[in-house]
Coordinates of C-alpha atoms and ligand atoms in Angstrom, one line a residue:
M1 CA 151.2 92.9 107.4
P2 CA 151.7 95.1 110.5
S3 CA 155.3 94.7 111.8
R4 CA 154.6 93.4 115.2
I5 CA 151.7 91.0 114.3
T6 CA 153.0 87.9 112.5
D7 CA 151.3 85.6 110.1
A8 CA 152.0 82.8 112.6
S9 CA 150.2 84.5 115.5
V10 CA 147.2 85.4 113.4
E11 CA 147.0 81.8 112.1
A12 CA 147.3 80.3 115.5
M13 CA 144.6 82.5 116.9
L14 CA 142.2 81.8 114.0
T15 CA 142.8 78.0 114.2
R16 CA 142.2 78.0 118.0
E17 CA 139.1 80.3 117.8
K18 CA 137.5 78.2 115.0
A19 CA 137.8 75.1 117.1
H20 CA 136.3 77.0 120.0
F21 CA 133.5 78.2 117.8
L22 CA 132.7 74.6 116.7
Q23 CA 132.6 73.6 120.3
R24 CA 130.3 76.5 121.4
N25 CA 127.7 76.1 118.7
P26 CA 126.5 72.5 118.2
K27 CA 122.9 73.6 117.5
S28 CA 123.9 76.1 114.9
R29 CA 126.0 73.4 113.3
T30 CA 123.0 71.0 113.2
L31 CA 120.8 73.8 111.8
A32 CA 123.4 74.6 109.2
E33 CA 123.5 70.9 108.1
E34 CA 119.7 70.7 107.9
S35 CA 119.5 74.0 106.0
S36 CA 122.0 72.9 103.5
R37 CA 119.5 70.4 102.2
Y38 CA 117.1 73.1 101.1
W39 CA 119.0 76.4 100.8
L40 CA 121.7 77.4 98.4
R41 CA 124.9 77.3 100.4
G42 CA 122.8 76.3 103.4
V43 CA 121.4 79.8 104.0
P44 CA 118.4 81.9 102.9
M45 CA 120.8 84.5 101.4
H46 CA 124.0 83.1 99.8
W47 CA 126.3 85.7 101.3
M48 CA 125.4 84.7 104.9
V49 CA 128.2 82.2 104.8
D50 CA 130.7 84.9 103.9
W51 CA 131.1 85.7 107.6
G52 CA 133.9 83.1 107.4
T53 CA 132.9 81.2 110.5
P54 CA 132.9 77.4 110.1
F55 CA 129.1 77.7 109.7
P56 CA 126.8 80.7 110.3
L57 CA 125.4 81.4 113.8
F58 CA 121.6 80.9 113.8
V59 CA 120.1 83.8 115.7
Q60 CA 117.1 82.9 117.9
R61 CA 116.3 86.4 119.2
A62 CA 117.5 90.0 118.7
S63 CA 116.4 92.8 120.9
G64 CA 118.2 96.1 121.4
V65 CA 121.8 95.1 121.2
D66 CA 121.2 91.6 122.7
L67 CA 121.5 88.7 120.3
T68 CA 120.9 85.1 121.5
D69 CA 121.9 82.3 119.2
A70 CA 120.3 78.9 118.8
D71 CA 122.7 77.4 121.4
G72 CA 121.6 80.0 123.9
N73 CA 124.9 82.0 123.7
S74 CA 124.4 85.8 124.3
Y75 CA 126.1 88.5 122.3
V76 CA 126.4 92.3 122.4
D77 CA 125.7 93.4 118.8
F78 CA 127.8 96.2 117.3
C79 CA 127.0 95.0 113.8
L80 CA 123.3 95.8 114.0
G81 CA 122.5 94.2 110.7
D82 CA 125.1 96.3 109.0
T83 CA 123.0 99.4 109.8
G84 CA 119.5 97.9 109.2
A85 CA 119.1 97.9 112.9
M86 CA 121.1 101.1 113.5
F87 CA 118.6 102.1 116.2
G88 CA 118.6 98.6 117.9
H89 CA 116.8 95.4 117.1
S90 CA 113.0 95.7 117.5
P91 CA 113.0 99.2 119.0
P92 CA 110.0 99.4 121.4
E93 CA 108.3 102.3 119.5
L94 CA 108.6 100.4 116.3
A95 CA 107.3 97.2 117.8
R96 CA 104.2 99.1 119.0
T97 CA 103.6 100.5 115.5
L98 CA 104.0 97.1 114.1
R99 CA 101.4 95.7 116.4
Q100 CA 98.9 98.4 115.5
A101 CA 99.8 98.0 111.8
S102 CA 99.0 94.3 111.9
E103 CA 95.3 95.3 112.4
D104 CA 95.2 98.0 109.8
G105 CA 96.4 96.3 106.6
F106 CA 99.8 96.2 105.0
T107 CA 99.5 97.0 101.4
T108 CA 96.8 98.5 99.2
M109 CA 98.4 100.1 96.1
L110 CA 97.2 103.4 97.5
P111 CA 98.8 106.0 99.8
S112 CA 97.8 106.1 103.5
P113 CA 97.4 109.3 105.5
D114 CA 100.9 108.7 106.9
A115 CA 102.2 109.6 103.4
A116 CA 101.8 113.3 103.9
I117 CA 103.5 113.2 107.3
V118 CA 106.4 111.0 106.3
G119 CA 107.0 113.2 103.2
R120 CA 107.1 116.3 105.4
L121 CA 109.4 114.7 108.0
L122 CA 111.8 113.6 105.3
A123 CA 111.9 117.0 103.7
E124 CA 112.4 118.7 107.1
C125 CA 115.1 116.2 108.2
F126 CA 117.1 115.8 105.0
G127 CA 116.4 119.1 103.2
L128 CA 115.1 117.8 99.9
P129 CA 111.5 118.6 99.0
F130 CA 110.4 115.5 96.9
W131 CA 110.5 111.8 97.9
Q132 CA 109.7 108.3 96.7
V133 CA 109.7 105.0 98.5
T134 CA 111.3 101.7 97.4
A135 CA 111.8 98.3 99.2
T136 CA 115.6 98.5 99.5
A137 CA 118.4 101.0 99.1
S138 CA 119.6 99.0 96.1
D139 CA 116.2 99.7 94.5
A140 CA 116.4 103.3 95.4
N141 CA 119.8 103.7 93.8
R142 CA 118.6 101.9 90.7
S143 CA 115.6 104.2 90.5
V144 CA 117.6 107.3 91.0
L145 CA 120.0 106.3 88.2
R146 CA 117.1 105.8 85.8
W147 CA 115.6 109.2 86.6
C148 CA 119.0 110.9 86.2
R149 CA 119.6 109.3 82.8
A150 CA 116.1 110.1 81.7
I151 CA 116.3 113.8 82.5
T152 CA 119.8 114.4 81.4
G153 CA 119.7 112.2 78.2
R154 CA 123.1 110.9 79.3
K155 CA 123.8 107.2 79.5
K156 CA 126.9 106.9 81.8
I157 CA 127.3 107.3 85.6
L158 CA 130.3 107.9 87.7
V159 CA 131.2 106.1 90.9
F160 CA 134.3 106.0 93.2
N161 CA 136.7 103.1 93.1
G162 CA 135.9 100.6 95.9
C163 CA 132.3 101.8 96.3
Y164 CA 129.3 99.7 97.3
H165 CA 125.8 100.9 96.6
G166 CA 123.9 97.5 96.8
A167 CA 122.9 95.3 94.0
V168 CA 123.3 98.0 91.3
D169 CA 125.0 96.5 88.3
E170 CA 126.7 99.6 86.9
T171 CA 128.5 100.3 90.2
F172 CA 130.5 97.1 90.1
V173 CA 133.4 98.5 88.1
S174 CA 136.8 99.2 89.7
L175 CA 140.2 100.5 88.9
E176 CA 143.4 98.6 88.7
N177 CA 146.7 100.2 87.6
G178 CA 144.7 103.1 86.3
A179 CA 142.4 101.0 84.0
Q180 CA 138.8 100.3 84.9
H181 CA 137.2 96.9 84.6
P182 CA 133.9 95.2 85.6
D183 CA 134.1 93.2 88.8
P184 CA 134.9 89.6 87.7
A185 CA 132.9 88.3 90.7
L186 CA 129.6 89.7 89.4
I187 CA 127.2 86.9 88.6
G188 CA 125.4 86.8 85.3
E189 CA 126.0 90.3 84.0
P190 CA 125.7 90.3 80.2
R191 CA 126.6 94.0 79.6
D192 CA 129.9 95.6 79.2
L193 CA 129.7 97.8 82.3
N194 CA 132.7 99.9 81.1
E195 CA 130.3 101.4 78.6
L196 CA 127.9 102.6 81.3
T197 CA 130.3 103.6 84.1
R198 CA 133.3 105.8 84.8
V199 CA 135.3 105.1 87.9
V200 CA 137.8 107.5 89.6
E201 CA 139.4 107.4 93.0
F202 CA 137.7 109.2 95.9
N203 CA 139.4 112.5 96.8
D204 CA 141.0 112.7 93.3
I205 CA 139.7 116.1 92.1
P206 CA 141.8 116.3 88.8
A207 CA 140.5 112.8 87.8
L208 CA 137.0 113.8 88.6
E209 CA 137.3 116.9 86.4
D210 CA 138.8 114.9 83.6
A211 CA 136.0 112.3 83.7
L212 CA 133.1 114.8 83.9
S213 CA 134.4 117.4 81.5
P214 CA 133.1 115.7 78.3
G215 CA 129.6 116.3 79.7
D216 CA 128.4 112.7 79.1
I217 CA 127.9 111.6 82.7
A218 CA 124.3 111.7 84.0
C219 CA 125.2 111.6 87.6
V220 CA 127.8 110.9 90.3
L221 CA 126.6 108.3 92.8
A222 CA 128.6 108.6 96.0
E223 CA 128.6 107.9 99.6
P224 CA 129.7 111.1 101.4
V225 CA 132.2 108.9 103.3
M226 CA 133.2 105.6 101.8
T227 CA 132.0 103.0 104.3
N228 CA 132.2 99.7 102.5
I229 CA 135.9 99.3 102.1
G230 CA 136.8 100.2 105.7
M231 CA 136.1 103.8 106.1
V232 CA 137.6 106.5 103.8
L233 CA 137.0 110.1 104.8
P234 CA 136.7 113.0 102.3
D235 CA 139.7 115.4 102.3
A236 CA 139.0 118.9 103.3
G237 CA 137.4 120.7 100.3
F238 CA 136.6 117.5 98.4
H239 CA 132.9 117.8 98.7
E240 CA 132.9 121.4 97.7
A241 CA 135.0 120.6 94.6
L242 CA 132.7 117.6 93.8
R243 CA 129.6 119.9 94.0
E244 CA 131.3 122.6 91.9
I245 CA 132.5 120.3 89.2
T246 CA 129.2 118.4 88.9
Q247 CA 127.3 121.7 88.6
A248 CA 129.7 123.1 86.0
T249 CA 129.3 120.0 83.8
G250 CA 125.6 119.6 84.2
T251 CA 126.1 116.3 86.1
L252 CA 123.6 115.4 88.9
L253 CA 125.0 114.6 92.3
V254 CA 123.4 111.7 94.2
M255 CA 124.4 111.1 97.8
D256 CA 123.8 107.6 99.0
E257 CA 123.4 108.2 102.8
T258 CA 122.4 104.6 103.5
H259 CA 125.3 104.1 105.9
C260 CA 126.2 107.8 106.6
M261 CA 122.8 108.3 108.2
S262 CA 124.8 107.5 111.3
S263 CA 126.1 111.1 111.1
G264 CA 123.0 112.7 112.6
P265 CA 119.3 113.4 111.9
G266 CA 120.0 114.9 108.5
G267 CA 122.6 112.4 107.5
Y268 CA 126.2 113.4 106.6
S269 CA 124.8 115.9 104.0
G270 CA 122.9 117.7 106.7
A271 CA 125.7 117.6 109.2
H272 CA 128.2 119.0 106.7
G273 CA 126.0 121.3 104.6
L274 CA 126.4 119.3 101.3
N275 CA 123.8 120.2 98.7
P276 CA 123.1 117.1 96.6
D277 CA 120.5 117.0 93.8
A278 CA 119.3 113.6 95.1
M279 CA 119.7 111.4 98.1
V280 CA 119.2 107.8 99.0
L281 CA 118.3 106.5 102.5
G282 CA 117.9 102.8 103.2
K283 CA 118.3 100.1 105.8
P284 CA 117.3 101.8 109.1
I285 CA 114.7 104.2 107.7
A286 CA 111.9 101.7 108.7
G287 CA 114.0 100.1 111.5
G288 CA 115.2 97.2 109.4
V289 CA 111.9 96.3 107.8
P290 CA 112.4 96.5 104.0
A291 CA 112.0 100.1 103.0
A292 CA 114.1 102.8 101.5
V293 CA 113.5 106.3 100.1
Y294 CA 115.1 108.7 97.6
G295 CA 114.7 112.4 97.6
F296 CA 115.4 115.1 95.0
S297 CA 115.5 118.8 94.6
E298 CA 112.8 121.1 93.2
A299 CA 115.0 121.6 90.1
V300 CA 115.2 117.8 89.5
A301 CA 111.5 117.5 90.2
E302 CA 110.8 120.1 87.5
R303 CA 112.9 118.2 85.0
I304 CA 111.1 115.0 85.9
R305 CA 107.7 116.7 85.4
S306 CA 108.8 117.9 81.9
Y307 CA 110.2 114.5 81.0
L308 CA 107.0 112.7 82.1
A309 CA 104.9 115.1 80.1
T310 CA 106.4 113.7 76.9
R311 CA 107.0 110.1 77.9
A312 CA 105.3 107.3 76.0
P313 CA 102.7 105.3 78.0
G314 CA 103.7 101.9 79.4
H315 CA 105.9 100.5 82.0
S316 CA 108.5 102.8 83.5
G317 CA 110.9 100.3 84.9
I318 CA 110.8 102.2 88.2
G319 CA 108.8 100.9 91.2
T320 CA 107.7 97.6 92.7
T321 CA 104.2 96.6 94.0
L322 CA 105.1 96.5 97.7
S323 CA 106.9 99.9 97.6
G324 CA 105.2 102.9 99.3
S325 CA 103.0 100.5 101.3
K326 CA 100.9 101.4 104.3
L327 CA 103.2 99.3 106.4
Q328 CA 106.4 101.0 105.3
L329 CA 104.9 104.5 105.8
A330 CA 103.7 103.7 109.3
L331 CA 107.1 102.3 110.3
M332 CA 109.0 105.1 108.7
R333 CA 106.8 107.7 110.4
T334 CA 107.7 106.1 113.8
M335 CA 111.4 105.9 113.0
L336 CA 111.6 109.5 111.8
E337 CA 109.5 110.9 114.7
T338 CA 111.4 108.9 117.3
Y339 CA 115.0 108.7 116.2
F340 CA 115.8 111.3 113.6
T341 CA 116.2 114.1 116.1
R342 CA 119.3 115.8 117.5
E343 CA 118.3 114.7 121.0
A344 CA 118.1 111.0 120.0
F345 CA 121.5 111.2 118.2
A346 CA 123.5 113.1 120.8
P347 CA 124.0 110.2 123.3
L348 CA 124.9 107.8 120.4
I349 CA 127.6 110.1 119.1
E350 CA 128.9 110.7 122.7
L351 CA 129.2 106.9 123.3
A352 CA 130.7 106.3 119.8
R353 CA 133.4 108.9 120.8
R354 CA 134.2 106.9 123.9
L355 CA 134.4 103.8 121.7
E356 CA 136.7 105.5 119.2
K357 CA 139.0 106.8 122.1
G358 CA 139.0 103.4 123.8
I359 CA 140.1 101.7 120.6
A360 CA 142.7 104.4 119.9
D361 CA 144.2 103.8 123.4
V362 CA 144.4 100.1 122.9
I363 CA 146.1 100.6 119.5
I364 CA 148.7 102.9 121.2
K365 CA 149.1 100.5 124.2
Y366 CA 150.2 97.7 121.9
G367 CA 151.9 99.8 119.3
A368 CA 149.7 98.2 116.7
P369 CA 150.1 99.9 113.3
W370 CA 146.4 100.5 113.1
H371 CA 144.0 103.5 113.2
V372 CA 140.4 104.2 114.1
V373 CA 137.9 106.5 112.4
R374 CA 134.4 107.6 113.3
V375 CA 131.4 109.0 111.4
G376 CA 128.7 110.0 114.0
A377 CA 127.6 106.8 115.7
R378 CA 129.7 104.6 113.3
V379 CA 133.3 103.6 114.3
E380 CA 135.8 101.5 112.2
F381 CA 139.3 100.4 113.0
M382 CA 141.6 99.5 110.1
C383 CA 144.8 97.5 110.2
S384 CA 147.0 100.2 108.7
P385 CA 148.9 103.0 110.4
N386 CA 147.6 105.7 108.0
R387 CA 144.2 106.6 106.8
P388 CA 143.6 105.5 103.2
R389 CA 142.6 108.4 101.0
N390 CA 140.7 106.3 98.5
G391 CA 139.3 102.9 97.7
G392 CA 142.4 101.7 96.0
E393 CA 144.6 102.4 99.0
A394 CA 141.9 101.0 101.4
S395 CA 141.6 97.7 99.4
R396 CA 145.4 97.3 99.8
V397 CA 145.4 97.6 103.6
I398 CA 142.4 95.3 104.3
H399 CA 144.0 92.2 105.8
R400 CA 141.3 89.5 105.8
P401 CA 143.2 87.0 108.0
I402 CA 143.6 89.5 110.8
D403 CA 140.0 90.6 110.5
M404 CA 138.9 87.0 110.6
A405 CA 141.0 86.2 113.7
I406 CA 139.6 89.3 115.6
H407 CA 136.0 88.6 114.6
H408 CA 136.2 85.0 115.7
Y409 CA 138.0 86.0 119.0
L410 CA 135.2 88.5 119.8
L411 CA 132.3 86.3 118.7
N412 CA 133.5 83.5 121.0
R413 CA 133.5 86.1 123.8
G414 CA 130.0 87.4 123.1
V415 CA 130.7 90.5 120.9
V416 CA 129.6 90.9 117.3
I417 CA 131.2 93.4 114.9
T418 CA 130.5 93.7 111.2
P419 CA 131.9 91.0 109.0
F420 CA 134.1 91.8 105.9
H421 CA 135.7 94.8 107.7
N422 CA 135.7 96.2 111.3
M423 CA 132.7 98.4 111.6
M424 CA 130.8 99.0 114.9
L425 CA 127.6 101.0 115.5
V426 CA 126.3 102.5 118.7
C427 CA 122.5 102.4 119.1
P428 CA 120.1 103.7 121.8
A429 CA 120.3 100.4 123.6
T430 CA 124.1 100.4 123.7
T431 CA 125.5 101.2 127.2
K432 CA 128.8 102.3 128.5
A433 CA 129.3 98.8 129.8
H434 CA 128.8 97.3 126.4
V435 CA 131.3 99.7 124.9
E436 CA 133.9 98.8 127.6
T437 CA 133.3 95.1 127.0
L438 CA 134.2 95.6 123.3
I439 CA 137.3 97.7 124.2
E440 CA 138.4 95.1 126.7
G441 CA 137.8 92.3 124.2
L442 CA 140.0 94.1 121.6
D443 CA 142.7 94.8 124.3
H444 CA 142.9 91.1 125.2
C445 CA 142.8 90.1 121.5
L446 CA 145.7 92.4 120.7
A447 CA 147.7 91.3 123.8
E448 CA 147.7 87.8 122.2
L449 CA 148.3 88.9 118.6
V450 CA 151.2 91.3 119.2
Ligands
PLP1 C1 126.0 102.7 100.9 C2 125.1 101.6 100.6 N1 124.1 101.8 99.7 C3 123.2 100.9 99.4 C4 123.3 99.6 100.0 C5 122.3 98.6 99.6 O1 121.4 98.3 100.6 P1 120.4 97.1 100.5 O2 121.2 95.9 100.5 O3 119.5 97.2 101.7 O4 119.7 97.2 99.2 C6 124.3 99.3 100.9 C7 124.4 98.0 101.5 O5 125.3 97.7 102.3 C8 125.2 100.3 101.2 O6 126.2 100.1 102.0

C-alpha cells in the first residue's frame, strides 16, 4: 500500500463512487437485471462483469473515442476494447469497406483477390514472409504452438510468469516461490499443464538458459513487453539474449504482438529490430472485427513444407471455417493500408507522450509512490514507485482496491480506462483535449486519495 494513500481513503472513495454509479445508470441496471435471466452472469461473455462495477455499463454506441451508454452518459474511451479498437471505434475507412463488403459476400471457403495484397502488406510491414489467418489472437497462438511442436518434434513450450496470450491452455502456468503450478482458476482443464509448459520470470536470462538447455522446448511464446500484468519492459539486452539462447538450443521464438502493435507499424519487433521465427497479431488487425494473423520465417516455412510432405491425411487441428474469409481480408487490407504506416502512428505516439508526461507530473505533484510507462501509443500507470522487472514483481504491486477506486472515479466523470489494470491507448480520434481531461481526472482523483 503506498504510504500516503490509506486503505480508509480508498475504501471511502470506492463506496461513494459505487453509489454514484448506481444513481447515474438506472437503464444499465435494468438491462443487467433483464439480461441475467438469459445470460450466464447476466452478460454475453462471463468476464464482462469482472470490471467490478455494481453491474456492467451497457454501451449504446461507440464511435472514435466516444462511448454513449444506455442511460445517455458520454465517455472518452481510453480502453478501446483493450486494443481491439486501437484505431478508434468504427474508423470511417473501415466502415466504408464494411458497407461495400456487405454487398460482396462474407465467407466462401476460398481466397479473395485481397489475399495477395494483404499477404504482401503483412510481409512488408512486419518483416516475415508467410502468413495465415485465424479468427482470434488466441486461435493464432494455439495454431503457432501446434506448428512449432510439429516441426521441432518437441512437446513443451516456455512462457514468462504472469503472461497472458488469450485462451491458450498451456500458458496458464505460473511461478510461486520458484515452483511452477497450473492456474487454479482455469476452468475444466483436464491435463497436467506442468508437463507441457516451463515458466521462468521475464528478464531472467540465467533461468531462461537453464530451462532451454535440455533442448526439449519447442518454442518460447512471449510478448516483447509484458502488457497484461501492468506493463513490464525488457531490460537492456534481454531480447538479444533471448534470441541468442533460443537459436543456440534449437528453440523457436514466437512474438505475440497483439498488444505491442501499439509500438508502430511493424509492431515492437519492427521498432526494436527483433528477429522472431513467428509472430502473432490480433485484435486491431481488422479494426476489432474478429480476425488475427500469424506469420513465420522462410526457414520455418521450409520445415512446415517438409513436415506436411510426410503428414498423414485427415484433420490437422489447425484452422476454423470462418478464418481467412473474404470479409476478414477486406477489413485487414483497409486497416493495413490506412493505419499501419509511420505517418498514421506518429501523431498517436506524440499524444501518448503527452499523456505519459501529464501522468508523471500528477504523480510528482502528489508524491504518489507510482510510476508510468509507455510503449508507443499505449500508456500504463502502476501503483508502485519502481518498475517491476518481471511478472512476479508486477503481480505483487497490483493493488486491486486502488485500481477499482480510480476506475469508478473516472467512469463517473466520463473517462474509461482498461479494467483489471491501468492501461490507456491513444487512437487517431483522441485529441489533446481528451488527454487533458484524463490527466485532470487523475489529478482530482489523487487529490482526494492522498
Ligand atoms: C498478448 C495477447 N495475446 C493474445 C490475446 C488474446 O486475444 P483474443 O482474446 O482476441 O483471442 C490477448 C488478449 O488480451 C493478449 O493480450
